[in-house]
Coordinates of C-alpha atoms in Angstrom, one line a residue:
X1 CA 0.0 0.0 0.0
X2 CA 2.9 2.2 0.7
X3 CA 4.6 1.8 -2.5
X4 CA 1.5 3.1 -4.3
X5 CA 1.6 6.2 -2.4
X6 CA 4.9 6.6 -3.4
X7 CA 4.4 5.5 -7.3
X8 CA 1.5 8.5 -7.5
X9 CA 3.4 10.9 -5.3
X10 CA 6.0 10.8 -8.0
X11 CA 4.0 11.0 -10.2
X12 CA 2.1 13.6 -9.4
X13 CA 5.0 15.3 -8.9
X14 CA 6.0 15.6 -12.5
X15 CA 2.1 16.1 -13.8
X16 CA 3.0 13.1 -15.9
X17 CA -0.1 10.3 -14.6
X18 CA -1.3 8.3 -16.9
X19 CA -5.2 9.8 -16.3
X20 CA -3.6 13.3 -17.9
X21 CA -2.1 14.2 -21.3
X22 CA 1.2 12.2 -22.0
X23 CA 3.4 14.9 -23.2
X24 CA 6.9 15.4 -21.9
X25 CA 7.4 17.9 -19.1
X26 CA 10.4 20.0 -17.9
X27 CA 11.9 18.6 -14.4
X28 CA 10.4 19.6 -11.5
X29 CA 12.1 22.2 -10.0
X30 CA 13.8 21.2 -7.1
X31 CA 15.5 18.5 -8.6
X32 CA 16.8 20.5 -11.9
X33 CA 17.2 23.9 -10.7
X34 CA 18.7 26.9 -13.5
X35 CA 16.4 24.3 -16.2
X36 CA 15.8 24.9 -19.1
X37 CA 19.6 26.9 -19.7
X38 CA 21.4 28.1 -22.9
X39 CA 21.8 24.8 -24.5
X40 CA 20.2 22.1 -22.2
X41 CA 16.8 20.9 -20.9
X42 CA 16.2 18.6 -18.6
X43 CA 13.2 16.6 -18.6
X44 CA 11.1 14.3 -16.9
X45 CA 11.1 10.7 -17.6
X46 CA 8.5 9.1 -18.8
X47 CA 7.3 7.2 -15.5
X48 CA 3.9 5.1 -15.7
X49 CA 3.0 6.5 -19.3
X50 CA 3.5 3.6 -21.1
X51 CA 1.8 1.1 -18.9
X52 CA -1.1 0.2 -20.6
X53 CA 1.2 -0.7 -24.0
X54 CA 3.9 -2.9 -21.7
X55 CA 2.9 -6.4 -23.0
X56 CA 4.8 -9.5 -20.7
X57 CA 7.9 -11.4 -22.2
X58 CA 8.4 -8.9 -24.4
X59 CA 11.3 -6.2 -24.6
X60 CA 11.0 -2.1 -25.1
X61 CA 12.7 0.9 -25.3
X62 CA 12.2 5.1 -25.0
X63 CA 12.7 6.8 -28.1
X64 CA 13.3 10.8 -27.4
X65 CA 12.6 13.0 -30.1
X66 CA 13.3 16.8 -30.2
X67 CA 13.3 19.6 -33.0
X68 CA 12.8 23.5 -33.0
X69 CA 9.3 24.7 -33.0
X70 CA 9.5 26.5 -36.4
X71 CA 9.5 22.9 -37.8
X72 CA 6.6 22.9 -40.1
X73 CA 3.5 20.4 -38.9
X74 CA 3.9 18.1 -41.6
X75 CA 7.6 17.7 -40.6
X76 CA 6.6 16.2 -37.2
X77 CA 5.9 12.8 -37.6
X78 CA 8.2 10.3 -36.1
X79 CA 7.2 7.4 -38.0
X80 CA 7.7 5.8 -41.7
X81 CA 5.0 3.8 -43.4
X82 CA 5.5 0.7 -41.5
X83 CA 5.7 2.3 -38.0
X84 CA 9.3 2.2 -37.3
X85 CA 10.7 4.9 -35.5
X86 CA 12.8 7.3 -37.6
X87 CA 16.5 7.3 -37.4
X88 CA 17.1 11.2 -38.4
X89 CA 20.1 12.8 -37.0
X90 CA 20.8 15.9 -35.4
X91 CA 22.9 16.6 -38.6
X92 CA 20.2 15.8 -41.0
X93 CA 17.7 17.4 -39.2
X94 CA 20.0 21.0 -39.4
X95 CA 19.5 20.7 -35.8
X96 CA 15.8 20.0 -35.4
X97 CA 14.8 22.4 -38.2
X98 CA 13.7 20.4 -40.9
X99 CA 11.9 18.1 -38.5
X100 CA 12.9 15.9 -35.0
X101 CA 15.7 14.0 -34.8
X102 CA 16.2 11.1 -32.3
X103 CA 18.5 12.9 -29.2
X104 CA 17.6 10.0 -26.9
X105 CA 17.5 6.1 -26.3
X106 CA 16.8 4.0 -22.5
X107 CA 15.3 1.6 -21.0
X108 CA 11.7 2.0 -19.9
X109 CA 11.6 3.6 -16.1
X110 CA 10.0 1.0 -13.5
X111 CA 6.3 2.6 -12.8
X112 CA 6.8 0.2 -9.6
X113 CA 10.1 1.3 -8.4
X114 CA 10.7 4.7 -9.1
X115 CA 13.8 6.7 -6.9
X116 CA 13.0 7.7 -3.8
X117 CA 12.6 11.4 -3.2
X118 CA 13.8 10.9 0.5
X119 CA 17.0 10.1 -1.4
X120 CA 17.4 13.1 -2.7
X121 CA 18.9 14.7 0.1
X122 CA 21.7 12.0 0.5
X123 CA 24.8 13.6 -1.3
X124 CA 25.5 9.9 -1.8
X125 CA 22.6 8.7 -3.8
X126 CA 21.3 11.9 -5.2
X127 CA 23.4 11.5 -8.5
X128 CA 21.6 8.2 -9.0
X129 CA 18.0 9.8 -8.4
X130 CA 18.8 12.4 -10.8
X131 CA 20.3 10.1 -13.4
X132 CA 17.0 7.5 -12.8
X133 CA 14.2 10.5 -12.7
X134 CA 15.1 13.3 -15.3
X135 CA 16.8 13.1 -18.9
X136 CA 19.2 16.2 -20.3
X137 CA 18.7 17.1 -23.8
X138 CA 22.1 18.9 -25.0
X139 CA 24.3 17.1 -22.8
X140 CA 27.0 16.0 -25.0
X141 CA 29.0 18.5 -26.4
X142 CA 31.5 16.3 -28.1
X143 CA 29.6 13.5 -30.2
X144 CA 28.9 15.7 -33.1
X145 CA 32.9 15.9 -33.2
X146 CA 33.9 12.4 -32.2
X147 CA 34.3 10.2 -35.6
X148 CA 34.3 7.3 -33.6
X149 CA 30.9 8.0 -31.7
X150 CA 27.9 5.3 -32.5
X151 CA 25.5 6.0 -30.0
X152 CA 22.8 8.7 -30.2
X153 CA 23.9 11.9 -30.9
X154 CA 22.7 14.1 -28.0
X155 CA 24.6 17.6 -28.9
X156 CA 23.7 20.9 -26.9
X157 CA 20.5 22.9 -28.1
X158 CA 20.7 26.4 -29.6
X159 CA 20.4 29.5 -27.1
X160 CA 17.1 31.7 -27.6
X161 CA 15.1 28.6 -29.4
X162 CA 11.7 27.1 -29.1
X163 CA 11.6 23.0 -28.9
X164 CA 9.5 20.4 -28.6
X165 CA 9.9 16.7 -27.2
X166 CA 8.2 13.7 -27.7
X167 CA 8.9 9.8 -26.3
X168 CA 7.8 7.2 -28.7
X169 CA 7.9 3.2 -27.2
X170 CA 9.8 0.9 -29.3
X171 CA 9.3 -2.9 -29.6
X172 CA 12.7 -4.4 -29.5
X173 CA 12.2 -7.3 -30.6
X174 CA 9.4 -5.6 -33.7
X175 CA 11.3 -2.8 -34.1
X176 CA 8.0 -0.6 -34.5
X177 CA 6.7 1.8 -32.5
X178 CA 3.9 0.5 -29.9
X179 CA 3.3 4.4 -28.3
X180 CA 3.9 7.7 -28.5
X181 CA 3.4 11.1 -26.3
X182 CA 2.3 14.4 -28.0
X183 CA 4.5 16.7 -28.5
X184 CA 5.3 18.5 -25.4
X185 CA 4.6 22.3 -24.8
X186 CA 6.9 25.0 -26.4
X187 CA 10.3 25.2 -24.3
X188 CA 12.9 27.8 -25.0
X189 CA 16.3 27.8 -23.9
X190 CA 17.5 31.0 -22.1
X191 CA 18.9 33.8 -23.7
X192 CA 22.9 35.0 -24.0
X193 CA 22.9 38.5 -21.9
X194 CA 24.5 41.5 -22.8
X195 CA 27.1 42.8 -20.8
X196 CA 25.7 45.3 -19.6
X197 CA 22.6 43.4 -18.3
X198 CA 24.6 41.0 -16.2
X199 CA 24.1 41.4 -12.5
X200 CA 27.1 41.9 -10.2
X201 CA 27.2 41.4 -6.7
X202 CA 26.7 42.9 -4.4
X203 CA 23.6 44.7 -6.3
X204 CA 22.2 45.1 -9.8
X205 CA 24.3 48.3 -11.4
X206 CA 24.0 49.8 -14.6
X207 CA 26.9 50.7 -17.2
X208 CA 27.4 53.9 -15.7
X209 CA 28.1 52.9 -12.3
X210 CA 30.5 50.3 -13.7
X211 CA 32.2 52.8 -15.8
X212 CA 32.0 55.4 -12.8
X213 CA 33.5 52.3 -9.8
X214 CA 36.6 51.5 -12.3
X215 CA 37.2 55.1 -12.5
X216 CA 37.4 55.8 -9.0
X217 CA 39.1 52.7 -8.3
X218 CA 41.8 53.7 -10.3
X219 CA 41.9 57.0 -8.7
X220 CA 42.1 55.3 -5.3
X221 CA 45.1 53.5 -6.5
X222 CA 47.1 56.5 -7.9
X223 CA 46.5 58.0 -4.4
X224 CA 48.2 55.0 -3.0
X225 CA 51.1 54.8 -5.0
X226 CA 51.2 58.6 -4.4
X227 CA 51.4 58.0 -0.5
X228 CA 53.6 54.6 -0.9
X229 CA 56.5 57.0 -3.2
X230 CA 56.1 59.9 -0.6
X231 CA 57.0 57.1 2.3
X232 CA 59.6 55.6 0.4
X233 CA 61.1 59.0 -0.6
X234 CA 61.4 60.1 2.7
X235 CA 63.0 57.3 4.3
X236 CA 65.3 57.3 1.5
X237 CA 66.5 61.4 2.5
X238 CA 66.2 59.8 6.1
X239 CA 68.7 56.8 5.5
X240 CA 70.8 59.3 3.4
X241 CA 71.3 61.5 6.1
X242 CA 72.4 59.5 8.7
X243 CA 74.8 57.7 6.4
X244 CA 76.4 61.6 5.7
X245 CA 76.6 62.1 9.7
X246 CA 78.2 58.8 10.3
X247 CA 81.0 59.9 7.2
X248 CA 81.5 63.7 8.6
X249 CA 81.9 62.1 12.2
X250 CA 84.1 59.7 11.0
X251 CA 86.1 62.6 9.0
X252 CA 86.5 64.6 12.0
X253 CA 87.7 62.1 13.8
X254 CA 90.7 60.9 11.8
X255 CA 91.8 64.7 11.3
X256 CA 91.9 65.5 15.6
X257 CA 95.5 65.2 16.6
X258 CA 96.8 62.4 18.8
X259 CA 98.5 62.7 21.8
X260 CA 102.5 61.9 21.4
X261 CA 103.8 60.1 24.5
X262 CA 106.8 61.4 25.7
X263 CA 109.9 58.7 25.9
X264 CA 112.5 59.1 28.7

């Protein structure tokens, strides 16, 4: 009875139940904070969706699909004729602009044994929870450049651009597509600031209080070298005087007459 709880806790956490719409959803917060970024997004995995499709003895696997949201409608479909999954590439795809390409292949997530939330909190296990709960599109940034890479090509997302996702399930042993998600909601990646927008610490400042701090900094440090050559000049004249005492009292010295002793 517990682990049902915990099965629709989950989720319930991600919106992603199967009595809803089966789309792809971002992560939730807490678990993928700064999400989506410039060239990543990190999604949910598709826990429980696929349920009613899972047939016993036989084998499947997630499909992710992703491409930019000024793909035309007709472009979308994941499919050929026979329903097998396409194998499009992030290359032939110009990035997801002529239509999806496949960013993604795993196994199908255990609706009965998802990670434990409690684990989240345990600097031990909370890489596996993340790794077991959420999937990053744009995580590799070396595969499109690696000519000995033959897995799926997973290659970071554009800044400022609109995507949508969609998990199909794959037969193995078939090799057709049993079920699909819709396409999930418009994301967009964050956007590259300006200079001049970046916040600094320890407050928000604008160029002219940038330009106006260096300038005084600088001032502030011409001041101090000012003061440091004053302190070193003077001890300088200091030191050179007393080394011109110590020669005229030596001078004077050597020039007194010395007594003669008289011999009997």
């Amino acid at each position: 009875m517990c682990s049902r709880w915990v099965v629709l806790a989950f989720c319930c956490l991600g919106q992603l139940c199967a009595d809803q719409s089966l789309k792809p959803q971002l992560a939730a917060p807490q678990l993928a904070t700064n999400n989506p970024t410039l060239t990543t997004v990190a999604l949910e995995k598709p826990f429980c969706m696929f349920d009613r499709s899972l047939r016993p003895n036989k084998s499947y696997v997630i499909y992710l699909y992703a491409m930019k949201e000024s793909a035309t409608a007709i472009s979308s479909t994941v499919t050929d004729n026979s329903s097998k999954p396409l194998d499009s590439t992030f290359q032939q795809t110009s990035g997801g602009q002529l239509g999806p390409y496949k960013a993604a292949l795993f196994n199908v997530p255990g609706c009965s044994s998802p990670p434990k939330l409690a684990d989240v909190g345990d600097v031990n296990k909370v890489s596996d929870v993340l790794n077991q709960y959420l999937f990053r599109v744009g995580d590799d940034g070396t595969c499109l450049y690696d000519p000995n890479f033959l897995a799926v090509c997973n290659p970071p997302l554009a800044p400022d651009t609109t995507y949508r996702f969609k998990y199909v399930l794959l037969d193995s042993t078939e090799g057709i597509m049993k079920d699909q998600t819709l396409w999930s909601d418009p994301i967009k990646t964050r956007r590259v600031k300006l200079p001049l927008k970046i916040d600094t610490w320890p407050g928000r400042r604008s160029g002219d209080m940038v330009v106006i701090t260096s300038i005084l900094s600088v001032l502030v440090f011409l001041l101090l070298a000012g003061f440091l050559a004053s302190v070193s000049s003077a001890v300088m004249r200091s030191e050179d005087s007393s080394a011109e005492a110590t020669c005229m009292s030596q001078t004077i010295q050597q020039s007194e007459p010395r007594p003669q002793l008289n011999s009997e």
